[in-house]
Amino acid sequence: MKILFFGRGVIGTQYAWALEQAGHTVEFYVREGRKAQYGSHVTLDIRDARRRKKDRLIQQQWPIVIHEEIKENHDYDLIVMSVNPEQVSSAVKYLAPRVGPATVLFFNNYWHDPRVAVQPIPLRQMVVGFPGAGGGFEGNTLYGSLYKMVQLGTLASEPTPREIQVRKLFTEAGFTTKVQKDIQGWLRNHFALNVAMEVEVLKSGSFKQVVTSSEALAGISRNLKEMLPVLQAKGSKPDAMTRLLAALPPRWIGYLMHSFVFTPTSMAYIAVEHNHYPVGHAVKEVIADARKHGIQVPRLFAVEHLIK
């Protein structure tokens, strides 16, 4: 399969490497001027959870192919879009007239209906999923964690042939695919969890500061609990993970996450240690809906002035 990754981001780069390892042809599209900036290779320093623990560390210089335009007569079978929520609109606007017959995998987080967010790309060509990867760039070196699980779903009553093809693609590359029957609800729950983390990042200044502080990690639980009415107002039920994080005493959550999840050598820690993504857009989206529905979210309101 010939696959184009929209942008050379942290998530897309790790999956592109994995899919090339599985025998597929992968290329990247970047904005004008970025090709020279990024160069012809990426230095990988990632942990690949599809492998045994002793073999997980991948350290290599990986040659990549980059383009600064997508031609209308391209021959890509699949285009993978994994961009930040605030970039979806502009990315879709550029891609829509150039999508051709390709399947488009939207590997993003959504608070609003993804079917609306991706218009005018034809819904029949759309596949929705969510990655299991994280990390960040330091110069041209990608420090990351690539997990075995990939979340996929369908917005129809039955999976489409394109969705089945994408599931097979990941399975044959050594990933485990979990199919979410209510992918929109799952994405909203994950979006809320991201916002709960971003609130603490805004307060402390970085992801690393959050995951090294049990008090900041406890704040994630408090933030999530505050957002439950907003999530329900959007028409989505809190899932099991959201309910658990919101129900347990926040200090327990902070202690458990600090002691067992974000230990300095864990994949979860590595996934956020080098993450310099500027936060705030997702927080604003939840605040806007809270105000729309007359719901008080004081912990979110308190950081609104910190959003640039």
C-alpha positions as protocol buffer text, in pm:
chain_id: "A"
residue {
  index: 1
  type: MET
  ca { x: 0 y: 0 z: 0 }
}
residue {
  index: 2
  type: LYS
  ca { x: 121 y: 352 z: -76 }
}
residue {
  index: 3
  type: ILE
  ca { x: 57 y: 582 z: 219 }
}
residue {
  index: 4
  type: LEU
  ca { x: 90 y: 958 z: 261 }
}
residue {
  index: 5
  type: PHE
  ca { x: 119 y: 1109 z: 608 }
}
residue {
  index: 6
  type: PHE
  ca { x: -16 y: 1462 z: 637 }
}
residue {
  index: 7
  type: GLY
  ca { x: 259 y: 1644 z: 825 }
}
residue {
  index: 8
  type: ARG
  ca { x: 576 y: 1511 z: 983 }
}
residue {
  index: 9
  type: GLY
  ca { x: 448 y: 1511 z: 1338 }
}
residue {
  index: 10
  type: VAL
  ca { x: 532 y: 1293 z: 1636 }
}
residue {
  index: 11
  type: ILE
  ca { x: 241 y: 1051 z: 1591 }
}
residue {
  index: 12
  type: GLY
  ca { x: 250 y: 1020 z: 1213 }
}
residue {
  index: 13
  type: THR
  ca { x: 626 y: 970 z: 1201 }
}
residue {
  index: 14
  type: GLN
  ca { x: 618 y: 674 z: 1438 }
}
residue {
  index: 15
  type: TYR
  ca { x: 335 y: 503 z: 1253 }
}
residue {
  index: 16
  type: ALA
  ca { x: 495 y: 578 z: 917 }
}
residue {
  index: 17
  type: TRP
  ca { x: 814 y: 406 z: 1034 }
}
residue {
  index: 18
  type: ALA
  ca { x: 617 y: 106 z: 1162 }
}
residue {
  index: 19
  type: LEU
  ca { x: 417 y: 71 z: 841 }
}
residue {
  index: 20
  type: GLU
  ca { x: 727 y: 102 z: 625 }
}
residue {
  index: 21
  type: GLN
  ca { x: 882 y: -175 z: 836 }
}
residue {
  index: 22
  type: ALA
  ca { x: 575 y: -384 z: 745 }
}
residue {
  index: 23
  type: GLY
  ca { x: 649 y: -343 z: 373 }
}
residue {
  index: 24
  type: HIS
  ca { x: 444 y: -38 z: 276 }
}
residue {
  index: 25
  type: THR
  ca { x: 561 y: 273 z: 92 }
}
residue {
  index: 26
  type: VAL
  ca { x: 531 y: 583 z: 311 }
}
residue {
  index: 27
  type: GLU
  ca { x: 581 y: 950 z: 228 }
}
residue {
  index: 28
  type: PHE
  ca { x: 512 y: 1280 z: 403 }
}
residue {
  index: 29
  type: TYR
  ca { x: 341 y: 1602 z: 300 }
}
residue {
  index: 30
  type: VAL
  ca { x: 463 y: 1919 z: 475 }
}
residue {
  index: 31
  type: ARG
  ca { x: 398 y: 2287 z: 433 }
}
residue {
  index: 32
  type: GLU
  ca { x: 611 y: 2491 z: 195 }
}
residue {
  index: 33
  type: GLY
  ca { x: 954 y: 2557 z: 339 }
}
residue {
  index: 34
  type: ARG
  ca { x: 945 y: 2269 z: 587 }
}
residue {
  index: 35
  type: LYS
  ca { x: 1120 y: 2018 z: 360 }
}
residue {
  index: 36
  type: ALA
  ca { x: 1452 y: 2198 z: 389 }
}
residue {
  index: 37
  type: GLN
  ca { x: 1397 y: 2252 z: 761 }
}
residue {
  index: 38
  type: TYR
  ca { x: 1325 y: 1884 z: 832 }
}
residue {
  index: 39
  type: GLY
  ca { x: 1591 y: 1735 z: 606 }
}
residue {
  index: 40
  type: SER
  ca { x: 1606 y: 1390 z: 455 }
}
residue {
  index: 41
  type: HIS
  ca { x: 1597 y: 1179 z: 770 }
}
residue {
  index: 42
  type: VAL
  ca { x: 1464 y: 1155 z: 1125 }
}
residue {
  index: 43
  type: THR
  ca { x: 1672 y: 1036 z: 1418 }
}
residue {
  index: 44
  type: LEU
  ca { x: 1452 y: 790 z: 1606 }
}
residue {
  index: 45
  type: ASP
  ca { x: 1478 y: 724 z: 1979 }
}
residue {
  index: 46
  type: ILE
  ca { x: 1151 y: 541 z: 2044 }
}
residue {
  index: 47
  type: ARG
  ca { x: 1011 y: 255 z: 2248 }
}
residue {
  index: 48
  type: ASP
  ca { x: 807 y: 13 z: 2038 }
}
residue {
  index: 49
  type: ALA
  ca { x: 565 y: -184 z: 2257 }
}
residue {
  index: 50
  type: ARG
  ca { x: 489 y: -432 z: 1979 }
}
residue {
  index: 51
  type: ARG
  ca { x: 825 y: -588 z: 2064 }
}
residue {
  index: 52
  type: ARG
  ca { x: 953 y: -769 z: 2371 }
}
residue {
  index: 53
  type: LYS
  ca { x: 1077 y: -538 z: 2646 }
}
residue {
  index: 54
  type: LYS
  ca { x: 1445 y: -603 z: 2581 }
}
residue {
  index: 55
  type: ASP
  ca { x: 1402 y: -524 z: 2209 }
}
residue {
  index: 56
  type: ARG
  ca { x: 1177 y: -219 z: 2239 }
}
residue {
  index: 57
  type: LEU
  ca { x: 1435 y: 58 z: 2211 }
}
residue {
  index: 58
  type: ILE
  ca { x: 1471 y: 176 z: 1851 }
}
residue {
  index: 59
  type: GLN
  ca { x: 1762 y: 410 z: 1783 }
}
residue {
  index: 60
  type: GLN
  ca { x: 1839 y: 481 z: 1420 }
}
residue {
  index: 61
  type: GLN
  ca { x: 1857 y: 741 z: 1148 }
}
residue {
  index: 62
  type: TRP
  ca { x: 1555 y: 680 z: 929 }
}
residue {
  index: 63
  type: PRO
  ca { x: 1555 y: 820 z: 570 }
}
residue {
  index: 64
  type: ILE
  ca { x: 1221 y: 977 z: 474 }
}
residue {
  index: 65
  type: VAL
  ca { x: 1057 y: 1112 z: 159 }
}
residue {
  index: 66
  type: ILE
  ca { x: 895 y: 1455 z: 192 }
}
residue {
  index: 67
  type: HIS
  ca { x: 679 y: 1655 z: -50 }
}
residue {
  index: 68
  type: GLU
  ca { x: 555 y: 2012 z: -25 }
}
residue {
  index: 69
  type: GLU
  ca { x: 248 y: 1956 z: -238 }
}
residue {
  index: 70
  type: ILE
  ca { x: -13 y: 1688 z: -297 }
}
residue {
  index: 71
  type: LYS
  ca { x: -85 y: 1646 z: -665 }
}
residue {
  index: 72
  type: GLU
  ca { x: -445 y: 1594 z: -773 }
}
residue {
  index: 73
  type: ASN
  ca { x: -347 y: 1288 z: -979 }
}
residue {
  index: 74
  type: HIS
  ca { x: -157 y: 1119 z: -695 }
}
residue {
  index: 75
  type: ASP
  ca { x: -158 y: 741 z: -651 }
}
residue {
  index: 76
  type: TYR
  ca { x: -182 y: 714 z: -272 }
}
residue {
  index: 77
  type: ASP
  ca { x: -408 y: 440 z: -139 }
}
residue {
  index: 78
  type: LEU
  ca { x: -429 y: 590 z: 209 }
}
residue {
  index: 79
  type: ILE
  ca { x: -376 y: 938 z: 351 }
}
residue {
  index: 80
  type: VAL
  ca { x: -322 y: 957 z: 727 }
}
residue {
  index: 81
  type: MET
  ca { x: -409 y: 1281 z: 900 }
}
residue {
  index: 82
  type: SER
  ca { x: -282 y: 1312 z: 1255 }
}
residue {
  index: 83
  type: VAL
  ca { x: -280 y: 1680 z: 1344 }
}
residue {
  index: 84
  type: ASN
  ca { x: -366 y: 1892 z: 1646 }
}
residue {
  index: 85
  type: PRO
  ca { x: -737 y: 1979 z: 1690 }
}
residue {
  index: 86
  type: GLU
  ca { x: -686 y: 2342 z: 1589 }
}
residue {
  index: 87
  type: GLN
  ca { x: -521 y: 2232 z: 1263 }
}
residue {
  index: 88
  type: VAL
  ca { x: -798 y: 2003 z: 1139 }
}
residue {
  index: 89
  type: SER
  ca { x: -996 y: 2275 z: 960 }
}
residue {
  index: 90
  type: SER
  ca { x: -705 y: 2412 z: 756 }
}
residue {
  index: 91
  type: ALA
  ca { x: -573 y: 2062 z: 682 }
}
residue {
  index: 92
  type: VAL
  ca { x: -911 y: 1948 z: 551 }
}
residue {
  index: 93
  type: LYS
  ca { x: -946 y: 2263 z: 341 }
}
residue {
  index: 94
  type: TYR
  ca { x: -615 y: 2190 z: 169 }
}
residue {
  index: 95
  type: LEU
  ca { x: -673 y: 1816 z: 130 }
}
residue {
  index: 96
  type: ALA
  ca { x: -1036 y: 1814 z: 10 }
}
residue {
  index: 97
  type: PRO
  ca { x: -972 y: 1907 z: -357 }
}
residue {
  index: 98
  type: ARG
  ca { x: -671 y: 1673 z: -367 }
}
residue {
  index: 99
  type: VAL
  ca { x: -802 y: 1365 z: -192 }
}
residue {
  index: 100
  type: GLY
  ca { x: -879 y: 1174 z: -513 }
}
residue {
  index: 101
  type: PRO
  ca { x: -991 y: 813 z: -457 }
}
residue {
  index: 102
  type: ALA
  ca { x: -773 y: 761 z: -147 }
}
residue {
  index: 103
  type: THR
  ca { x: -904 y: 650 z: 190 }
}
residue {
  index: 104
  type: VAL
  ca { x: -841 y: 914 z: 458 }
}
residue {
  index: 105
  type: LEU
  ca { x: -767 y: 798 z: 811 }
}
residue {
  index: 106
  type: PHE
  ca { x: -844 y: 1075 z: 1057 }
}
residue {
  index: 107
  type: PHE
  ca { x: -612 y: 991 z: 1344 }
}
residue {
  index: 108
  type: ASN
  ca { x: -722 y: 1287 z: 1556 }
}
residue {
  index: 109
  type: ASN
  ca { x: -907 y: 1385 z: 1868 }
}
residue {
  index: 110
  type: TYR
  ca { x: -1251 y: 1546 z: 1831 }
}
residue {
  index: 111
  type: TRP
  ca { x: -1481 y: 1728 z: 2067 }
}
residue {
  index: 112
  type: HIS
  ca { x: -1737 y: 1807 z: 1799 }
}
residue {
  index: 113
  type: ASP
  ca { x: -1888 y: 1567 z: 1544 }
}
residue {
  index: 114
  type: PRO
  ca { x: -1600 y: 1443 z: 1324 }
}
residue {
  index: 115
  type: ARG
  ca { x: -1839 y: 1405 z: 1029 }
}
residue {
  index: 116
  type: VAL
  ca { x: -1888 y: 1780 z: 1031 }
}
residue {
  index: 117
  type: ALA
  ca { x: -1521 y: 1857 z: 1095 }
}
residue {
  index: 118
  type: VAL
  ca { x: -1400 y: 1671 z: 784 }
}
residue {
  index: 119
  type: GLN
  ca { x: -1641 y: 1821 z: 530 }
}
residue {
  index: 120
  type: PRO
  ca { x: -1616 y: 1849 z: 232 }
}
residue {
  index: 121
  type: ILE
  ca { x: -1407 y: 1529 z: 220 }
}
residue {
  index: 122
  type: PRO
  ca { x: -1656 y: 1254 z: 124 }
}
residue {
  index: 123
  type: LEU
  ca { x: -1769 y: 1056 z: 429 }
}
residue {
  index: 124
  type: ARG
  ca { x: -1755 y: 734 z: 225 }
}
residue {
  index: 125
  type: GLN
  ca { x: -1375 y: 777 z: 212 }
}
residue {
  index: 126
  type: MET
  ca { x: -1337 y: 855 z: 581 }
}
residue {
  index: 127
  type: VAL
  ca { x: -1202 y: 624 z: 850 }
}
residue {
  index: 128
  type: VAL
  ca { x: -1190 y: 741 z: 1212 }
}
residue {
  index: 129
  type: GLY
  ca { x: -938 y: 624 z: 1468 }
}
residue {
  index: 130
  type: PHE
  ca { x: -708 y: 729 z: 1747 }
}
residue {
  index: 131
  type: PRO
  ca { x: -339 y: 647 z: 1784 }
}
residue {
  index: 132
  type: GLY
  ca { x: -154 y: 494 z: 2074 }
}
residue {
  index: 133
  type: ALA
  ca { x: 167 y: 694 z: 2059 }
}
residue {
  index: 134
  type: GLY
  ca { x: 327 y: 1001 z: 2203 }
}
residue {
  index: 135
  type: GLY
  ca { x: 651 y: 1189 z: 2242 }
}
residue {
  index: 136
  type: GLY
  ca { x: 821 y: 1496 z: 2107 }
}
residue {
  index: 137
  type: PHE
  ca { x: 1099 y: 1630 z: 1890 }
}
residue {
  index: 138
  type: GLU
  ca { x: 1424 y: 1778 z: 2018 }
}
residue {
  index: 139
  type: GLY
  ca { x: 1575 y: 1921 z: 1702 }
}
residue {
  index: 140
  type: ASN
  ca { x: 1555 y: 1640 z: 1449 }
}
residue {
  index: 141
  type: THR
  ca { x: 1546 y: 1363 z: 1710 }
}
residue {
  index: 142
  type: LEU
  ca { x: 1210 y: 1206 z: 1789 }
}
residue {
  index: 143
  type: TYR
  ca { x: 1180 y: 1073 z: 2144 }
}
residue {
  index: 144
  type: GLY
  ca { x: 863 y: 867 z: 2154 }
}
residue {
  index: 145
  type: SER
  ca { x: 654 y: 575 z: 2268 }
}
residue {
  index: 146
  type: LEU
  ca { x: 464 y: 357 z: 2022 }
}
residue {
  index: 147
  type: TYR
  ca { x: 202 y: 141 z: 2188 }
}
residue {
  index: 148
  type: LYS
  ca { x: 58 y: -183 z: 2054 }
}
residue {
  index: 149
  type: MET
  ca { x: -309 y: -76 z: 2074 }
}
residue {
  index: 150
  type: VAL
  ca { x: -479 y: 132 z: 1804 }
}
residue {
  index: 151
  type: GLN
  ca { x: -837 y: 256 z: 1849 }
}
residue {
  index: 152
  type: LEU
  ca { x: -1064 y: 237 z: 1544 }
}
residue {
  index: 153
  type: GLY
  ca { x: -1436 y: 271 z: 1494 }
}
residue {
  index: 154
  type: THR
  ca { x: -1718 y: 331 z: 1256 }
}
residue {
  index: 155
  type: LEU
  ca { x: -1978 y: 605 z: 1232 }
}
residue {
  index: 156
  type: ALA
  ca { x: -2215 y: 372 z: 1042 }
}
residue {
  index: 157
  type: SER
  ca { x: -2410 y: 68 z: 1157 }
}
residue {
  index: 158
  type: GLU
  ca { x: -2159 y: -168 z: 996 }
}
residue {
  index: 159
  type: PRO
  ca { x: -1789 y: -124 z: 912 }
}
residue {
  index: 160
  type: THR
  ca { x: -1721 y: -10 z: 557 }
}
residue {
  index: 161
  type: PRO
  ca { x: -1475 y: -189 z: 324 }
}
residue {
  index: 162
  type: ARG
  ca { x: -1230 y: 98 z: 377 }
}
residue {
  index: 163
  type: GLU
  ca { x: -1253 y: 62 z: 755 }
}
residue {
  index: 164
  type: ILE
  ca { x: -1195 y: -312 z: 730 }
}
residue {
  index: 165
  type: GLN
  ca { x: -894 y: -249 z: 507 }
}
residue {
  index: 166
  type: VAL
  ca { x: -740 y: -7 z: 760 }
}
residue {
  index: 167
  type: ARG
  ca { x: -797 y: -251 z: 1046 }
}
residue {
  index: 168
  type: LYS
  ca { x: -618 y: -520 z: 844 }
}
residue {
  index: 169
  type: LEU
  ca { x: -333 y: -278 z: 768 }
}
residue {
  index: 170
  type: PHE
  ca { x: -257 y: -222 z: 1137 }
}
residue {
  index: 171
  type: THR
  ca { x: -312 y: -583 z: 1240 }
}
residue {
  index: 172
  type: GLU
  ca { x: -68 y: -710 z: 978 }
}
residue {
  index: 173
  type: ALA
  ca { x: 187 y: -453 z: 1099 }
}
residue {
  index: 174
  type: GLY
  ca { x: 180 y: -604 z: 1448 }
}
residue {
  index: 175
  type: PHE
  ca { x: -70 y: -372 z: 1616 }
}
residue {
  index: 176
  type: THR
  ca { x: -377 y: -475 z: 1810 }
}
residue {
  index: 177
  type: THR
  ca { x: -687 y: -290 z: 1693 }
}
residue {
  index: 178
  type: LYS
  ca { x: -969 y: -218 z: 1935 }
}
residue {
  index: 179
  type: VAL
  ca { x: -1295 y: -135 z: 1759 }
}
residue {
  index: 180
  type: GLN
  ca { x: -1505 y: 121 z: 1945 }
}
residue {
  index: 181
  type: LYS
  ca { x: -1876 y: 84 z: 1873 }
}
residue {
  index: 182
  type: ASP
  ca { x: -1931 y: 446 z: 1977 }
}
residue {
  index: 183
  type: ILE
  ca { x: -1614 y: 603 z: 1843 }
}
residue {
  index: 184
  type: GLN
  ca { x: -1753 y: 957 z: 1874 }
}
residue {
  index: 185
  type: GLY
  ca { x: -1829 y: 904 z: 2242 }
}
residue {
  index: 186
  type: TRP
  ca { x: -1488 y: 747 z: 2299 }
}
residue {
  index: 187
  type: LEU
  ca { x: -1315 y: 1042 z: 2130 }
}
residue {
  index: 188
  type: ARG
  ca { x: -1506 y: 1293 z: 2342 }
}
residue {
  index: 189
  type: ASN
  ca { x: -1408 y: 1111 z: 2660 }
}
residue {
  index: 190
  type: HIS
  ca { x: -1045 y: 1111 z: 2551 }
}
residue {
  index: 191
  type: PHE
  ca { x: -1071 y: 1477 z: 2454 }
}
residue {
  index: 192
  type: ALA
  ca { x: -1198 y: 1557 z: 2804 }
}
residue {
  index: 193
  type: LEU
  ca { x: -907 y: 1365 z: 2956 }
}
residue {
  index: 194
  type: ASN
  ca { x: -664 y: 1563 z: 2739 }
}
residue {
  index: 195
  type: VAL
  ca { x: -824 y: 1887 z: 2853 }
}
residue {
  index: 196
  type: ALA
  ca { x: -793 y: 1777 z: 3216 }
}
residue {
  index: 197
  type: MET
  ca { x: -420 y: 1732 z: 3157 }
}
residue {
  index: 198
  type: GLU
  ca { x: -387 y: 2058 z: 2961 }
}
residue {
  index: 199
  type: VAL
  ca { x: -536 y: 2259 z: 3248 }
}
residue {
  index: 200
  type: GLU
  ca { x: -254 y: 2137 z: 3471 }
}
residue {
  index: 201
  type: VAL
  ca { x: 3 y: 2207 z: 3197 }
}
residue {
  index: 202
  type: LEU
  ca { x: -122 y: 2565 z: 3172 }
}
residue {
  index: 203
  type: LYS
  ca { x: -81 y: 2602 z: 3548 }
}
residue {
  index: 204
  type: SER
  ca { x: 261 y: 2441 z: 3578 }
}
residue {
  index: 205
  type: GLY
  ca { x: 419 y: 2531 z: 3243 }
}
residue {
  index: 206
  type: SER
  ca { x: 497 y: 2192 z: 3088 }
}
residue {
  index: 207
  type: PHE
  ca { x: 385 y: 1831 z: 3055 }
}
residue {
  index: 208
  type: LYS
  ca { x: 700 y: 1720 z: 3236 }
}
residue {
  index: 209
  type: GLN
  ca { x: 615 y: 1937 z: 3534 }
}
residue {
  index: 210
  type: VAL
  ca { x: 272 y: 1776 z: 3553 }
}
residue {
  index: 211
  type: VAL
  ca { x: 380 y: 1412 z: 3539 }
}
residue {
  index: 212
  type: THR
  ca { x: 650 y: 1466 z: 3801 }
}
residue {
  index: 213
  type: SER
  ca { x: 402 y: 1614 z: 4052 }
}
residue {
  index: 214
  type: SER
  ca { x: 148 y: 1397 z: 4235 }
}
residue {
  index: 215
  type: GLU
  ca { x: -50 y: 1713 z: 4319 }
}
residue {
  index: 216
  type: ALA
  ca { x: -73 y: 1815 z: 3952 }
}
residue {
  index: 217
  type: LEU
  ca { x: -175 y: 1459 z: 3859 }
}
residue {
  index: 218
  type: ALA
  ca { x: -443 y: 1474 z: 4128 }
}
residue {
  index: 219
  type: GLY
  ca { x: -563 y: 1792 z: 3959 }
}
residue {
  index: 220
  type: ILE
  ca { x: -636 y: 1592 z: 3644 }
}
residue {
  index: 221
  type: SER
  ca { x: -897 y: 1397 z: 3839 }
}
residue {
  index: 222
  type: ARG
  ca { x: -1051 y: 1716 z: 3979 }
}
residue {
  index: 223
  type: ASN
  ca { x: -1062 y: 1877 z: 3634 }
}
residue {
  index: 224
  type: LEU
  ca { x: -1222 y: 1572 z: 3475 }
}
residue {
  index: 225
  type: LYS
  ca { x: -1490 y: 1550 z: 3743 }
}
residue {
  index: 226
  type: GLU
  ca { x: -1576 y: 1914 z: 3680 }
}
residue {
  index: 227
  type: MET
  ca { x: -1622 y: 1845 z: 3307 }
}
residue {
  index: 228
  type: LEU
  ca { x: -1862 y: 1551 z: 3339 }
}
residue {
  index: 229
  type: PRO
  ca { x: -2177 y: 1767 z: 3302 }
}
residue {
  index: 230
  type: VAL
  ca { x: -2030 y: 1928 z: 2988 }
}
residue {
  index: 231
  type: LEU
  ca { x: -1952 y: 1586 z: 2840 }
}
residue {
  index: 232
  type: GLN
  ca { x: -2309 y: 1475 z: 2908 }
}
residue {
  index: 233
  type: ALA
  ca { x: -2448 y: 1798 z: 2759 }
}
residue {
  index: 234
  type: LYS
  ca { x: -2263 y: 1706 z: 2438 }
}
residue {
  index: 235
  type: GLY
  ca { x: -2465 y: 1382 z: 2429 }
}
residue {
  index: 236
  type: SER
  ca { x: -2190 y: 1143 z: 2539 }
}
residue {
  index: 237
  type: LYS
  ca { x: -2178 y: 926 z: 2848 }
}
residue {
  index: 238
  type: PRO
  ca { x: -1864 y: 909 z: 3061 }
}
residue {
  index: 239
  type: ASP
  ca { x: -1684 y: 585 z: 2981 }
}
residue {
  index: 240
  type: ALA
  ca { x: -1532 y: 348 z: 3237 }
}
residue {
  index: 241
  type: MET
  ca { x: -1195 y: 524 z: 3252 }
}
residue {
  index: 242
  type: THR
  ca { x: -1352 y: 869 z: 3286 }
}
residue {
  index: 243
  type: ARG
  ca { x: -1584 y: 748 z: 3561 }
}
residue {
  index: 244
  type: LEU
  ca { x: -1296 y: 586 z: 3748 }
}
residue {
  index: 245
  type: LEU
  ca { x: -1068 y: 890 z: 3731 }
}
residue {
  index: 246
  type: ALA
  ca { x: -1352 y: 1119 z: 3839 }
}
residue {
  index: 247
  type: ALA
  ca { x: -1484 y: 892 z: 4116 }
}
residue {
  index: 248
  type: LEU
  ca { x: -1170 y: 797 z: 4310 }
}
residue {
  index: 249
  type: PRO
  ca { x: -1025 y: 1047 z: 4558 }
}
residue {
  index: 250
  type: PRO
  ca { x: -796 y: 1280 z: 4361 }
}
residue {
  index: 251
  type: ARG
  ca { x: -505 y: 1222 z: 4599 }
}
residue {
  index: 252
  type: TRP
  ca { x: -527 y: 850 z: 4529 }
}
residue {
  index: 253
  type: ILE
  ca { x: -519 y: 920 z: 4157 }
}
residue {
  index: 254
  type: GLY
  ca { x: -219 y: 1150 z: 4198 }
}
residue {
  index: 255
  type: TYR
  ca { x: -30 y: 894 z: 4405 }
}
residue {
  index: 256
  type: LEU
  ca { x: -108 y: 600 z: 4175 }
}
residue {
  index: 257
  type: MET
  ca { x: -21 y: 786 z: 3856 }
}
residue {
  index: 258
  type: HIS
  ca { x: 298 y: 929 z: 4003 }
}
residue {
  index: 259
  type: SER
  ca { x: 411 y: 599 z: 4155 }
}
residue {
  index: 260
  type: PHE
  ca { x: 310 y: 350 z: 3886 }
}
residue {
  index: 261
  type: VAL
  ca { x: 219 y: 519 z: 3556 }
}
residue {
  index: 262
  type: PHE
  ca { x: 459 y: 810 z: 3509 }
}
residue {
  index: 263
  type: THR
  ca { x: 776 y: 661 z: 3654 }
}
residue {
  index: 264
  type: PRO
  ca { x: 1091 y: 804 z: 3490 }
}
residue {
  index: 265
  type: THR
  ca { x: 1162 y: 489 z: 3286 }
}
residue {
  index: 266
  type: SER
  ca { x: 802 y: 418 z: 3179 }
}
residue {
  index: 267
  type: MET
  ca { x: 673 y: 453 z: 2824 }
}
residue {
  index: 268
  type: ALA
  ca { x: 404 y: 690 z: 2952 }
}
residue {
  index: 269
  type: TYR
  ca { x: 669 y: 923 z: 3093 }
}
residue {
  index: 270
  type: ILE
  ca { x: 873 y: 910 z: 2774 }
}
residue {
  index: 271
  type: ALA
  ca { x: 557 y: 990 z: 2577 }
}
residue {
  index: 272
  type: VAL
  ca { x: 521 y: 1326 z: 2753 }
}
residue {
  index: 273
  type: GLU
  ca { x: 874 y: 1416 z: 2866 }
}
residue {
  index: 274
  type: HIS
  ca { x: 961 y: 1581 z: 2532 }
}
residue {
  index: 275
  type: ASN
  ca { x: 611 y: 1703 z: 2447 }
}
residue {
  index: 276
  type: HIS
  ca { x: 630 y: 2078 z: 2382 }
}
residue {
  index: 277
  type: TYR
  ca { x: 291 y: 2108 z: 2214 }
}
residue {
  index: 278
  type: PRO
  ca { x: 134 y: 2447 z: 2302 }
}
residue {
  index: 279
  type: VAL
  ca { x: -187 y: 2370 z: 2490 }
}
residue {
  index: 280
  type: GLY
  ca { x: -507 y: 2568 z: 2529 }
}
residue {
  index: 281
  type: HIS
  ca { x: -719 y: 2526 z: 2216 }
}
residue {
  index: 282
  type: ALA
  ca { x: -896 y: 2217 z: 2348 }
}
residue {
  index: 283
  type: VAL
  ca { x: -956 y: 2386 z: 2684 }
}
residue {
  index: 284
  type: LYS
  ca { x: -1123 y: 2678 z: 2506 }
}
residue {
  index: 285
  type: GLU
  ca { x: -1356 y: 2441 z: 2320 }
}
residue {
  index: 286
  type: VAL
  ca { x: -1480 y: 2284 z: 2643 }
}
residue {
  index: 287
  type: ILE
  ca { x: -1515 y: 2625 z: 2811 }
}
residue {
  index: 288
  type: ALA
  ca { x: -1723 y: 2747 z: 2516 }
}
residue {
  index: 289
  type: ASP
  ca { x: -1964 y: 2454 z: 2552 }
}
residue {
  index: 290
  type: ALA
  ca { x: -1978 y: 2497 z: 2929 }
}
residue {
  index: 291
  type: ARG
  ca { x: -2088 y: 2858 z: 2884 }
}
residue {
  index: 292
  type: LYS
  ca { x: -2332 y: 2759 z: 2610 }
}
residue {
  index: 293
  type: HIS
  ca { x: -2506 y: 2517 z: 2847 }
}
residue {
  index: 294
  type: GLY
  ca { x: -2471 y: 2732 z: 3159 }
}
residue {
  index: 295
  type: ILE
  ca { x: -2237 y: 2486 z: 3332 }
}
residue {
  index: 296
  type: GLN
  ca { x: -1985 y: 2608 z: 3585 }
}
residue {
  index: 297
  type: VAL
  ca { x: -1628 y: 2483 z: 3536 }
}
residue {
  index: 298
  type: PRO
  ca { x: -1430 y: 2704 z: 3775 }
}
residue {
  index: 299
  type: ARG
  ca { x: -1102 y: 2514 z: 3742 }
}
residue {
  index: 300
  type: LEU
  ca { x: -1111 y: 2567 z: 3365 }
}
residue {
  index: 301
  type: PHE
  ca { x: -1223 y: 2927 z: 3396 }
}
residue {
  index: 302
  type: ALA
  ca { x: -926 y: 2992 z: 3627 }
}
residue {
  index: 303
  type: VAL
  ca { x: -671 y: 2913 z: 3355 }
}
residue {
  index: 304
  type: GLU
  ca { x: -849 y: 3079 z: 3064 }
}
residue {
  index: 305
  type: HIS
  ca { x: -628 y: 3389 z: 3091 }
}
residue {
  index: 306
  type: LEU
  ca { x: -320 y: 3170 z: 3045 }
}
residue {
  index: 307
  type: ILE
  ca { x: -425 y: 3051 z: 2700 }
}
residue {
  index: 308
  type: LYS
  ca { x: -236 y: 3229 z: 2423 }
}
